[in-house]
XYZ file of C-alpha atoms in Angstrom:
223
model
C 5.539 -53.867 -0.606
C 4.083 -53.408 -4.616
C 3.997 -57.050 -4.401
C 2.854 -59.212 -1.242
C 3.094 -63.251 -0.039
C -0.183 -65.532 -0.898
C -1.032 -68.391 -0.218
C -2.595 -69.473 -3.313
C 0.606 -68.715 -5.792
C 1.861 -71.961 -5.911
C -0.974 -73.515 -6.547
C -1.707 -70.972 -9.504
C 0.942 -70.914 -11.028
C 0.831 -75.182 -11.280
C -2.064 -75.173 -12.747
C -1.297 -72.679 -15.376
C 2.666 -74.335 -15.679
C 0.135 -78.049 -16.259
C -2.239 -76.620 -18.629
C 0.606 -74.670 -21.032
C 2.686 -77.973 -21.136
C -0.621 -79.952 -22.248
C -1.465 -77.043 -25.297
C 2.587 -76.959 -25.771
C 3.522 -81.053 -25.971
C 0.168 -81.220 -28.290
C 1.382 -78.389 -30.955
C 4.690 -80.200 -31.117
C 3.156 -83.187 -31.384
C 0.936 -81.832 -34.226
C -2.459 -83.369 -32.301
C -4.856 -83.782 -34.778
C -7.356 -81.941 -32.561
C -5.313 -79.372 -31.872
C -5.619 -78.588 -35.214
C -8.604 -79.269 -36.214
C -10.244 -76.811 -32.847
C -7.609 -74.322 -33.944
C -8.311 -74.284 -38.156
C -12.603 -73.468 -37.046
C -11.492 -70.832 -34.853
C -9.701 -69.618 -38.016
C -12.040 -69.985 -40.003
C -15.098 -68.168 -37.688
C -12.722 -65.392 -37.189
C -11.331 -64.307 -39.961
C -13.129 -62.603 -42.876
C -11.864 -60.413 -45.493
C -12.854 -56.919 -44.918
C -10.335 -53.895 -45.648
C -10.983 -52.218 -42.956
C -10.654 -54.722 -39.858
C -7.270 -55.985 -42.124
C -6.844 -52.111 -41.666
C -7.718 -52.126 -37.832
C -6.244 -55.204 -36.572
C -2.745 -54.753 -38.736
C -2.736 -51.322 -36.728
C -3.196 -53.096 -33.987
C -0.880 -55.626 -34.292
C 2.115 -52.765 -34.741
C 1.681 -51.388 -31.640
C 1.485 -54.538 -29.545
C 4.864 -55.831 -31.243
C 7.108 -57.594 -29.310
C 9.723 -54.865 -30.129
C 7.394 -52.367 -28.715
C 6.489 -53.582 -25.786
C 10.028 -54.184 -24.486
C 10.036 -50.387 -25.386
C 6.873 -49.891 -23.312
C 8.327 -52.408 -20.007
C 11.643 -49.947 -20.213
C 9.732 -46.826 -20.438
C 7.490 -48.202 -17.200
C 11.220 -49.468 -15.602
C 12.625 -45.911 -16.394
C 9.584 -43.847 -14.480
C 9.154 -46.141 -11.808
C 12.921 -45.494 -10.579
C 12.756 -41.842 -11.386
C 9.778 -42.283 -8.892
C 12.685 -43.922 -6.266
C 10.296 -47.596 -7.120
C 14.228 -48.750 -7.945
C 13.278 -52.541 -6.890
C 10.429 -52.449 -9.197
C 11.809 -51.106 -11.457
C 14.381 -53.264 -11.973
C 11.711 -56.484 -10.865
C 9.559 -55.126 -13.965
C 12.750 -55.638 -16.442
C 13.442 -58.676 -15.240
C 10.062 -60.103 -15.883
C 10.472 -58.627 -19.545
C 12.975 -59.457 -20.123
C 12.887 -62.675 -18.979
C 9.217 -63.214 -20.235
C 10.664 -63.030 -23.798
C 13.277 -64.932 -23.193
C 11.179 -68.004 -22.255
C 8.990 -67.375 -25.130
C 11.942 -67.633 -27.004
C 13.787 -70.920 -26.111
C 9.779 -72.174 -26.676
C 8.923 -71.707 -29.981
C 11.946 -72.933 -30.615
C 11.254 -75.886 -28.928
C 7.890 -76.799 -30.077
C 8.742 -75.597 -33.605
C 4.814 -75.060 -34.537
C 4.587 -73.339 -38.602
C 2.403 -70.086 -38.646
C -1.209 -70.636 -40.461
C -1.265 -70.336 -44.487
C -2.234 -67.039 -45.304
C 0.194 -65.642 -42.456
C 1.443 -62.352 -43.759
C 5.472 -62.499 -44.882
C 6.776 -60.142 -42.447
C 5.616 -62.338 -39.299
C 8.151 -64.909 -39.994
C 9.451 -67.836 -37.230
C 7.738 -70.159 -35.319
C 3.846 -69.763 -33.975
C 4.059 -71.266 -30.254
C 3.663 -68.921 -28.626
C 2.410 -65.899 -29.296
C 5.215 -63.244 -29.331
C 2.720 -60.354 -28.848
C -0.013 -61.805 -27.030
C 2.917 -62.231 -24.587
C 4.954 -58.846 -24.669
C 1.660 -57.291 -24.463
C 0.105 -59.494 -21.397
C 3.479 -58.779 -19.491
C 3.229 -55.105 -19.965
C -0.364 -54.948 -18.911
C 1.192 -57.365 -15.993
C 3.431 -55.030 -14.609
C 1.214 -52.223 -14.664
C -1.156 -54.125 -12.926
C 1.122 -55.065 -10.029
C 3.151 -51.624 -9.439
C 2.182 -48.824 -11.321
C -2.250 -49.182 -10.401
C -2.155 -49.751 -6.730
C -0.352 -46.367 -6.803
C -3.013 -44.481 -8.170
C -5.262 -42.854 -4.806
C -9.003 -42.743 -6.963
C -10.664 -45.789 -7.476
C -12.320 -45.534 -10.066
C -9.641 -44.941 -12.799
C -7.633 -47.666 -11.267
C -11.021 -49.558 -12.097
C -10.902 -48.381 -16.157
C -7.296 -48.919 -16.927
C -7.507 -52.156 -15.912
C -10.481 -52.696 -17.887
C -8.574 -50.980 -20.506
C -6.088 -53.459 -20.089
C -7.755 -55.994 -20.054
C -9.228 -54.925 -23.882
C -6.182 -54.257 -25.347
C -4.941 -58.401 -24.384
C -7.937 -59.595 -25.490
C -8.141 -57.067 -28.982
C -4.251 -58.147 -29.820
C -5.376 -61.832 -29.332
C -8.484 -62.059 -31.451
C -5.916 -59.511 -34.412
C -3.417 -62.669 -34.150
C -5.767 -64.749 -35.395
C -7.738 -62.863 -37.160
C -4.526 -62.074 -39.511
C -3.636 -66.231 -39.256
C -0.603 -64.614 -37.875
C -1.237 -67.430 -35.484
C -3.792 -70.206 -34.242
C -6.106 -69.791 -31.151
C -3.748 -71.769 -29.348
C -1.273 -69.745 -29.888
C -2.335 -67.003 -28.256
C -3.805 -68.952 -25.870
C -0.775 -70.797 -24.798
C 1.113 -67.145 -24.558
C -1.273 -65.550 -22.302
C -0.900 -69.452 -18.888
C 3.291 -69.087 -20.325
C 3.047 -65.053 -19.325
C 1.121 -65.671 -16.002
C 2.389 -68.842 -15.608
C 6.249 -66.843 -15.519
C 4.466 -64.056 -13.549
C 3.641 -66.149 -10.245
C 7.328 -67.444 -10.811
C 8.691 -63.874 -11.309
C 6.608 -62.357 -8.308
C 8.107 -65.148 -5.966
C 11.245 -64.025 -6.463
C 9.708 -61.084 -5.363
C 8.845 -61.057 -2.380
C 11.665 -63.153 -1.390
C 14.927 -60.447 -3.228
C 13.098 -57.374 -2.367
C 14.125 -57.315 0.934
C 17.920 -58.607 0.030
C 18.570 -55.912 -2.632
C 16.715 -52.361 -0.149
C 20.366 -53.304 1.866
C 22.723 -52.221 -1.930
C 24.129 -49.226 -1.185
C 22.309 -47.097 -4.572
C 18.775 -49.589 -3.925
C 18.283 -48.758 -0.188
C 16.722 -45.696 -0.630
C 14.671 -47.645 -2.874
C 10.398 -47.701 -2.522
C 7.720 -50.428 -2.744
C 9.909 -52.399 -0.126
C 9.088 -53.380 3.257
C 12.469 -51.639 5.246
């Protein structure tokens, strides 16, 4: 099975959830310490460079929540086409479920964006939707696509590129003053915590779903 049982998954879920809740509550209460840390980080990251601004605008466009959802749909479609039907459904569920969680939490926390953000970056700040979606796309590739590759070196190279891409998106959002640094960290924690929960659901539901007639020939699930 592509996603197996792991003994430490529960502990990881608990730790990441606690850390995320700590950041979310601090952001919601407008913690002065959190604000000070974020302000310092933005002042060190942001520089008025036309070239850099152009590069980071391109990165942030490619990592927009809408495109992230499109990437997930394309990945799921390819998985389905190669008979990885249940992993495809899991990828869609993880991606769309994470976006719903992110939207709900944004409205609950209701954190305002940094002063100086672009007019196109509307809505609340915590957690970053760009980083949330990017992390989920990377996680789907890590868990249900890259394990299918036979070449270990190529797999390692793509894994490295994916990690760097997530970091670049995080940096770009802070550089463009669209988010505070803790918004991007919160997005990673939320995506990772939700990933642990989604993996639990896969391990539990995948064997049951394979009994459904049109999913019975799905690959990636043990009989």
